[in-house]
Coordinates of C-alpha atoms and ligand atoms in Angstrom, one line a residue:
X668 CA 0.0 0.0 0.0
X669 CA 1.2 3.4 -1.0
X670 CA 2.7 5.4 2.1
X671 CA 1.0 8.8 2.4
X672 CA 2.0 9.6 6.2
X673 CA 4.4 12.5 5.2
X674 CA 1.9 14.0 3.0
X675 CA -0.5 17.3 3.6
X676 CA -3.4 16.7 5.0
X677 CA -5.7 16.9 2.4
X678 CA -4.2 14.2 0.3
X679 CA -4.4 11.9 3.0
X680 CA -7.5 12.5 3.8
X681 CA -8.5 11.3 0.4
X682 CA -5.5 8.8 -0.3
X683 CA -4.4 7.2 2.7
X684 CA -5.6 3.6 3.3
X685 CA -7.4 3.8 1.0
X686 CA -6.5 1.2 -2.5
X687 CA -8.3 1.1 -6.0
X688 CA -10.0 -2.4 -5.5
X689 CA -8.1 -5.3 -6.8
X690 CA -10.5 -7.6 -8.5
X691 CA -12.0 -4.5 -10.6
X692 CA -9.8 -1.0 -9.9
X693 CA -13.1 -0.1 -8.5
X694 CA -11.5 3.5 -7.1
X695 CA -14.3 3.7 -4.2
X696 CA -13.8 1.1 -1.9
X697 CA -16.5 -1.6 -2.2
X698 CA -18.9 -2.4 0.8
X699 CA -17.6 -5.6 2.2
X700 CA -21.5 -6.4 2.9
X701 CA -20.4 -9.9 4.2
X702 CA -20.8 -11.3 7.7
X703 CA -18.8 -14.9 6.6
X704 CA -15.7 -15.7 4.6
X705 CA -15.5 -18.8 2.7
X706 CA -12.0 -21.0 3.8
X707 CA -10.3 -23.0 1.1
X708 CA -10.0 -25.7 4.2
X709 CA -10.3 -25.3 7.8
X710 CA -8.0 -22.4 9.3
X711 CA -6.6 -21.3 5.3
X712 CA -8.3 -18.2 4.7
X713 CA -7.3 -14.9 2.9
X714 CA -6.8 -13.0 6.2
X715 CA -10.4 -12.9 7.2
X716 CA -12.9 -15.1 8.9
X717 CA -15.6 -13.5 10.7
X718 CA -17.0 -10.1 10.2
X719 CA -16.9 -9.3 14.2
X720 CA -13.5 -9.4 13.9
X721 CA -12.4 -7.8 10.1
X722 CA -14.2 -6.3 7.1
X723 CA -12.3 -4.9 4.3
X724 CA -14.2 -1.7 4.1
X725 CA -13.7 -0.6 8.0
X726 CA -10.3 -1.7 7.3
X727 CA -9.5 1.2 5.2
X728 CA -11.5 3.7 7.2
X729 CA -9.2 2.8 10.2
X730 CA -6.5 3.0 7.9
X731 CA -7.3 6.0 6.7
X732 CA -8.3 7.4 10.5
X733 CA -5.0 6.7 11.8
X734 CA -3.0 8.4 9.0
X735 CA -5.0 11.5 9.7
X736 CA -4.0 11.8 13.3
X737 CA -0.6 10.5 13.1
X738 CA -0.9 6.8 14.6
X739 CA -0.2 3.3 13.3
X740 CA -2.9 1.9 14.9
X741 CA -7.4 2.2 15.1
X742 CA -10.3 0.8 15.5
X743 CA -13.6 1.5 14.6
X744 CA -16.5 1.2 17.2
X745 CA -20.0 1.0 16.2
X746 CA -20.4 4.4 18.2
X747 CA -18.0 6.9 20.2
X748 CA -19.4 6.1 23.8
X749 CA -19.0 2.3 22.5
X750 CA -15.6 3.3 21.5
X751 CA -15.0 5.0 25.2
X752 CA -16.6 1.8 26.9
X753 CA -13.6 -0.2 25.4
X754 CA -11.0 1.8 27.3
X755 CA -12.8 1.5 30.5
X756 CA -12.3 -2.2 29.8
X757 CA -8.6 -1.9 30.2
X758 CA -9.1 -1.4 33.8
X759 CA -10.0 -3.3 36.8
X760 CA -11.9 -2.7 39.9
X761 CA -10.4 -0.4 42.5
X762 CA -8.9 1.7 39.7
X763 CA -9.0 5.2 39.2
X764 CA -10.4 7.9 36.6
X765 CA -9.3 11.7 36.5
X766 CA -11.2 13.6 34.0
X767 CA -12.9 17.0 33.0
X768 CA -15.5 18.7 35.1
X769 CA -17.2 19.6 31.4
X770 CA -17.5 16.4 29.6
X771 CA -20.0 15.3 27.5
X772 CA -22.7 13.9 28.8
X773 CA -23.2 10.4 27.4
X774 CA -19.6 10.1 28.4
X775 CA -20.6 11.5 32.0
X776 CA -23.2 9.1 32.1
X777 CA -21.4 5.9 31.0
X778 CA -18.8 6.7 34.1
X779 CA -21.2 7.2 36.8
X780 CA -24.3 5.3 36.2
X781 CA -22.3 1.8 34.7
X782 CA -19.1 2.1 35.8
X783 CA -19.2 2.9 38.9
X784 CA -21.3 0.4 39.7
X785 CA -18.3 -1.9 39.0
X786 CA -16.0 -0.5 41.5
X787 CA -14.1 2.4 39.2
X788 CA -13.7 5.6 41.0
X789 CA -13.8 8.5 38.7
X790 CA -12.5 12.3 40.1
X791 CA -14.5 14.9 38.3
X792 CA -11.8 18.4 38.1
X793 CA -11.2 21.2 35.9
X794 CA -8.1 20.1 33.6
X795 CA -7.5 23.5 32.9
X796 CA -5.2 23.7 35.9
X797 CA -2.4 21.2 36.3
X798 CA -2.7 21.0 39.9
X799 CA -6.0 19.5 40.2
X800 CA -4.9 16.5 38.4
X801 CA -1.7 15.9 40.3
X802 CA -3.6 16.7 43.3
X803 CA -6.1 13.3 42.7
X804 CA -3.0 10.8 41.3
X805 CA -2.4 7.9 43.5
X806 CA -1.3 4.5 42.9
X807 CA -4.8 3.6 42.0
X808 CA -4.6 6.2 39.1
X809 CA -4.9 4.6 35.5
X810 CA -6.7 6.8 33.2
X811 CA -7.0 10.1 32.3
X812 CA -9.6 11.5 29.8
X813 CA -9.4 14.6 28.9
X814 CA -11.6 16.5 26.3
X815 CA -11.1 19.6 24.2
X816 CA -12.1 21.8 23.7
X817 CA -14.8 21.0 26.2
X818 CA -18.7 21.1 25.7
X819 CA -20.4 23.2 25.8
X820 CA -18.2 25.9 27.7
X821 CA -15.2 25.3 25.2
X822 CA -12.3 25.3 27.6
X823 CA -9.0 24.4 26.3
X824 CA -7.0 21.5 27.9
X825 CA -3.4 21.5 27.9
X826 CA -2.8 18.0 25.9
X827 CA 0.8 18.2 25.9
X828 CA 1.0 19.3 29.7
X829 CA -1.0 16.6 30.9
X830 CA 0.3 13.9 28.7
X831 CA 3.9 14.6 30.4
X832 CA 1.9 14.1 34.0
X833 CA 0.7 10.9 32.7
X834 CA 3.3 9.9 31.5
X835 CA 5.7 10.5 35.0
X836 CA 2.8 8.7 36.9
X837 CA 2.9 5.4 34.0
X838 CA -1.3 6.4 33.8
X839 CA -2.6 6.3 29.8
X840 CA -4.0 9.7 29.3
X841 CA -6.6 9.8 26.4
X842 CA -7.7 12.5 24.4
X843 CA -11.6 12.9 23.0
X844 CA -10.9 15.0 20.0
X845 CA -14.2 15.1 18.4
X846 CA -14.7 19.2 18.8
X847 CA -11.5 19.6 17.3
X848 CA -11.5 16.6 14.5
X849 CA -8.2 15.2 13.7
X850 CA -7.8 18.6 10.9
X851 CA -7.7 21.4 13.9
X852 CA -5.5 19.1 16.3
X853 CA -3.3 15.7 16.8
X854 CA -3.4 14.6 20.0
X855 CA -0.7 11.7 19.9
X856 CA 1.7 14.0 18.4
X857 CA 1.4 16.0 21.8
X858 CA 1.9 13.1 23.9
X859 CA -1.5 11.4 24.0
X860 CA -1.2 7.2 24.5
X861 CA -5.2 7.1 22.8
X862 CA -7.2 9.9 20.8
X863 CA -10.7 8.6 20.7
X864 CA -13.6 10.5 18.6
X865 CA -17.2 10.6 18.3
X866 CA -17.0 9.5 14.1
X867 CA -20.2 10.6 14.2
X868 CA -19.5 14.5 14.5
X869 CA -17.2 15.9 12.1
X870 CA -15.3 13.0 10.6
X871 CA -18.7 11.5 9.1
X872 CA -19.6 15.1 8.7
X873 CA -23.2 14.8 7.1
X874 CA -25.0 13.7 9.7
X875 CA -25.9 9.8 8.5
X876 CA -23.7 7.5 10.6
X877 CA -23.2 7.0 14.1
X878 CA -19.5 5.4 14.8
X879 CA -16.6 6.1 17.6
X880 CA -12.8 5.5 16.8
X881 CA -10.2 4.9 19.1
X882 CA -5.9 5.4 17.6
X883 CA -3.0 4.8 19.3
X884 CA 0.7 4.6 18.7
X885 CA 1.2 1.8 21.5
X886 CA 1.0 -1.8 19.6
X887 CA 0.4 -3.3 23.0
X888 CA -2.6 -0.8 23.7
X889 CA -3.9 -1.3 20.1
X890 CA -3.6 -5.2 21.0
X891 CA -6.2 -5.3 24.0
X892 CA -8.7 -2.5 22.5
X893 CA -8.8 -4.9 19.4
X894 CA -9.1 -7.7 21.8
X895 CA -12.2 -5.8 23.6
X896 CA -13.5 -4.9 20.3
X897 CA -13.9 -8.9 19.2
X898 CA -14.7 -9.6 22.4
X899 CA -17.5 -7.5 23.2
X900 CA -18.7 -6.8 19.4
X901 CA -19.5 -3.3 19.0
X902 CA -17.9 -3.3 15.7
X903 CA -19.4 -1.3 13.0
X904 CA -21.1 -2.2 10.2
X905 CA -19.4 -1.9 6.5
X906 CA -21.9 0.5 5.0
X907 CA -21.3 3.1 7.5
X908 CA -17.4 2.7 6.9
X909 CA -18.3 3.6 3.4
X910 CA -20.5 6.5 4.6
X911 CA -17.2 7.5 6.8
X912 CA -14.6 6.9 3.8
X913 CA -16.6 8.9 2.0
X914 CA -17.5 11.6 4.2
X915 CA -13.9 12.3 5.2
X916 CA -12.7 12.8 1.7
X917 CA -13.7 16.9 2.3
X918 CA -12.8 16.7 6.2
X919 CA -10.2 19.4 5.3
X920 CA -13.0 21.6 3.1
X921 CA -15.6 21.3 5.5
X922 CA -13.6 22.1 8.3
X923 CA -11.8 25.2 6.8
X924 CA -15.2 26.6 6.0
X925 CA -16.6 25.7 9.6
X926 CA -13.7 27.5 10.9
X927 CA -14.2 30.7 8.9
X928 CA -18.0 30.8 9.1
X929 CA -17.8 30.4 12.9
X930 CA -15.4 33.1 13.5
X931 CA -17.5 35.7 11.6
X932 CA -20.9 34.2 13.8
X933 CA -18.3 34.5 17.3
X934 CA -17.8 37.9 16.1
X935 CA -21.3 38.8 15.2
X936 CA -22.6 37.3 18.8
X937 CA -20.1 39.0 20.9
X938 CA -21.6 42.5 20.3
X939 CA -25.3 41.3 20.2
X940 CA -27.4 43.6 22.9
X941 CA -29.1 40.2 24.0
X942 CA -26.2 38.2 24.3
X943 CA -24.4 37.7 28.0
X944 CA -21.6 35.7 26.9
X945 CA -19.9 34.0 23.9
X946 CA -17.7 31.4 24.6
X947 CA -15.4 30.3 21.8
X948 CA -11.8 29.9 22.1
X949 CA -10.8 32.0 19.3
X950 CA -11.5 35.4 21.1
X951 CA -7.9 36.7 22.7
X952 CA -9.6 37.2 26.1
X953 CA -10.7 34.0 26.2
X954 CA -8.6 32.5 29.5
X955 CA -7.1 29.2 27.4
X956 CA -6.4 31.1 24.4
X957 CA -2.8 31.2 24.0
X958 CA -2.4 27.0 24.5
X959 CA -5.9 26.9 21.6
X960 CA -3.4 28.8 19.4
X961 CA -0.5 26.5 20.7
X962 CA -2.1 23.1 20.0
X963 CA -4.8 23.8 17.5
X964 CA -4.8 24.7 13.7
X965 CA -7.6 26.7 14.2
X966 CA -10.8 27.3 16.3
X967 CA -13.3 25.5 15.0
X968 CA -16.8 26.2 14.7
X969 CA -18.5 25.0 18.1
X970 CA -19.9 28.3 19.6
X971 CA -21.7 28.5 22.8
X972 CA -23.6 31.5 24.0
X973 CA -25.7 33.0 27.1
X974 CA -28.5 34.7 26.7
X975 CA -29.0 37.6 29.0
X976 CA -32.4 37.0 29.9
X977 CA -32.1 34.2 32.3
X978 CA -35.6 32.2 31.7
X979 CA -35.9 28.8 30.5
X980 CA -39.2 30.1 28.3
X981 CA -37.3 32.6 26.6
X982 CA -34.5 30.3 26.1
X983 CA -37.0 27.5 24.6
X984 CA -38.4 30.8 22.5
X985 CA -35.1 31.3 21.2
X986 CA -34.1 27.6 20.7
X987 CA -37.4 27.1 18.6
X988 CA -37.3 30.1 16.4
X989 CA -34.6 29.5 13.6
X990 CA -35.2 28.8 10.2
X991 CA -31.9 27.7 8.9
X992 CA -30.4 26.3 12.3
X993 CA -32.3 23.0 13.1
X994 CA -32.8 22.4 17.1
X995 CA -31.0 18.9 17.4
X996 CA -28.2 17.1 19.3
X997 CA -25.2 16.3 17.8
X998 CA -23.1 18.5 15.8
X999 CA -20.6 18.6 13.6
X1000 CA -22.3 18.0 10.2
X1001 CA -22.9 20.8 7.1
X1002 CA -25.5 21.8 8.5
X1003 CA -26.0 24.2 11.3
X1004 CA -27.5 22.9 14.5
X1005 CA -28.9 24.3 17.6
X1006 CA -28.7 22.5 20.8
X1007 CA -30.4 23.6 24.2
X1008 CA -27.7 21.6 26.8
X1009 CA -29.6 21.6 30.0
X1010 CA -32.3 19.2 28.5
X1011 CA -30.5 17.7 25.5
X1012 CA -27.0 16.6 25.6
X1013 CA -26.0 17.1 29.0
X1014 CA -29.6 16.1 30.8
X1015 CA -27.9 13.3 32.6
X1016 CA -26.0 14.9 34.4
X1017 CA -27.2 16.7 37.6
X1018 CA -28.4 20.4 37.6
X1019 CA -26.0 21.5 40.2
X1020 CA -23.0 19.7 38.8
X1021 CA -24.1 21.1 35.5
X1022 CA -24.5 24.5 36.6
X1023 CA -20.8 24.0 38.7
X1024 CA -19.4 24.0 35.1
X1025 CA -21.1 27.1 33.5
X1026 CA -24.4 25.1 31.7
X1027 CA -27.1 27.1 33.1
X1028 CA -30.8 27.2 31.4
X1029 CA -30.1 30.2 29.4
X1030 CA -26.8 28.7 27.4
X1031 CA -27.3 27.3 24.1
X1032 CA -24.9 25.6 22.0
X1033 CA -24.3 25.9 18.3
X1034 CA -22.4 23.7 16.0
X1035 CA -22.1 26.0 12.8
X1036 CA -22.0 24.3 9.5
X1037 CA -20.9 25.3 5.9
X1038 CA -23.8 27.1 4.4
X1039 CA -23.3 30.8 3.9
X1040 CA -22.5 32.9 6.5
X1041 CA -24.8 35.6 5.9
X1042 CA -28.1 33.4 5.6
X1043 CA -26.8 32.1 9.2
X1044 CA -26.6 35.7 10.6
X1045 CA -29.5 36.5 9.5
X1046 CA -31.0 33.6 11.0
X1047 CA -29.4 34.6 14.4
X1048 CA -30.7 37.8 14.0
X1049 CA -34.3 37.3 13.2
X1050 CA -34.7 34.2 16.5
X1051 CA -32.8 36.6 18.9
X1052 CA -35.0 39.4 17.9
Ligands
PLP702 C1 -21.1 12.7 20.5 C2 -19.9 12.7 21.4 C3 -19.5 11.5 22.1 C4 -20.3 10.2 21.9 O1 -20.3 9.7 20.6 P1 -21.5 8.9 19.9 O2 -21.0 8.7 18.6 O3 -22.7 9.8 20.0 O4 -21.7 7.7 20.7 C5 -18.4 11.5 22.8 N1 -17.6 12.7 23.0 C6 -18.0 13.9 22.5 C7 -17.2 15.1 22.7 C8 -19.2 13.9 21.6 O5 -19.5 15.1 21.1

């Protein structure tokens, strides 16, 4: 297979692991719709025996996924809190967790509500500051997950600060880069042991698949996450690899145009009379800005604002009154999305923990796609009014 780690971006976004199919040149990679392979005699095979384990087509998307963040190694989960409940299989009971006070909530929710329950003790503190974490290690400590930028209050982590803490302490620090997608920021190339993502965001991009990846540098790491992925079986299936393939092949496009489009909307919304508070990392005030322009290519175009006027009605009036935004979970896709935190995404996770970390009832998160900017604006406009 042609080697196209030392090329741009774009190229491998479109190139790498991906091969013109050898029974026909087919250029697109063929769906692999197969659950079987047949053997010539038992054990003689042509690499692959049962779909569980391999399929051809999510072979080159996890081929392709690792040459875009700079690892050898991935694997393909049939969802990105599937993809996270695989590295919580790499511990035992009595371990311990540090992670973000700002995570998202399905993630939230798979730490407390399952795996507590099976005697992993997770520490809930603001990664933005170093000393919290060192603060929690002990000899119990064998994870940390950090996300950034963080949702909905877009804080910036540190990766390469905390991946040298990790590393002193022998803990695997994991990075969930799915604000950032693998074009704005590589986490393993700052230190990282695991960059997991929610496929389903940006990487699919069109909002059609639901998938979670997990790529690592560490053979032995890639080794049991492979292991858990057999074992357990939330594999994906091969049409939604295609979707993926296909769907990262403008990662780079899309996500220059999400960058520019939500710089002009930060702008815009940071001198709007009925807006409290923008928070998007790009802005020079905001407190991580300098390690965002350290560690990221650019900022991205997850937004998060708070309205001034504090009610849940107005908020819901707000939420409910654009034409071009749709009101939805998720983000990450062409198209612009609105999202209402307290009750969507993050609803599992208590009111006062939520409101701890900055998601009152009056913030609402957007996830700015790649239609015109202007027709966007104007949207804004027209629902704030
Ligand atoms: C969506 C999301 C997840 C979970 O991924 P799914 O594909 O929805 O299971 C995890 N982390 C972040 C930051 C997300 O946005």
């Amino acid at each position: 297979m042609e080697d196209f780690s030392t090329k741009g971006f774009g190229t491998r976004a479109i190139h790498a692991g991906v091969e013109p199919d050898p029974s026909t040149g087919a250029i697109m990679t063929p769906i692999y719709q197969t659950s079987t392979y047949v053997q010539e005699s038992p054990g003689v095979n042509k690499g692959y025996g049962y779909a569980r384990g391999k399929n051809p087509t999510r072979e080159a998307l996890q081929a392709n996924l690792a040459a875009l963040e700079n690892g050898k190694y991935c694997v393909c989960f049939s969802s990105g809190v599937a993809a996270t409940d695989a590295v919580l299989k790499l511990l035992s009971p009595g371990d311990e967790v540090i992670t973000g006070d700002d995570l998202y909530g399905g993630t939230y929710r798979l730490f407390v509500n399952l795996y507590e329950k099976f005697g992993i003790k997770f520490h809930f503190v603001d990664l933005t500051n170093a000393d919290n974490v060192t603060a929690y290690i002990n000899a119990n400590t064998k994870l940390i997950w950090a996300e950034t930028p963080t949702n909905p209050t877009m804080k910036i982590i540190d990766i390469e600060a905390l991946a040298k803490t990790a590393k002193q302490y022998n803990i695997i620090m994991v990075a969930d880069n799915t604000f950032a997608s693998p074009y704005l920021q590589n986490p393993l190339n700052l230190g990282a042991d695991i960059v997991m993502h929610s496929v389903t965001k940006y990487l699919g991009g069109h909002s059609d698949v639901v998938m979670g990846t997990l790529i690592t540098n560490d053979e032995k790491l890639h080794q049991q996450l492979y292991f858990i992925l057999n074992s357990s079986g939330a594999n994906p299936g091969p049409m939604d690899s295609f979707l993926v393939l296909r769907g990262i092949k403008t990662l780079h496009l899309r996500m220059e145009r999400h960058c520019q489009n939500g710089r002009k909307i930060a702008e815009y919304l940071k001198n709007h009379p009925k807006i409290e508070k923008v928070y998007w990392p790009g802005f020079p005030e905001h407190p991580n800005h300098e390690i965002a322009k350290k560690q990221m290519r650019d900022f991205g175009g997850m937004i998060s604002i708070v309205l001034k006027d504090k009610s849940v009605e107005n908020t819901f009036r707000v939420a409910s009154s654009f034409k071009v935004f749709s009101l939805a979970e998720s983000l990450g896709g062409v198209e612009s999305l609105i999202n209402h935190p307290a009750t969507m995404t993050h609803a599992s996770i208590p009111k006062a923990e939520r409101e701890k970390s900055g998601v009152v009832d009056n913030l609402l998160r957007l996830s700015v796609g790649v239609e015109d900017v202007e027709d966007l604006i104007a949207d804004l406009e027209q629902a704030l009014a």
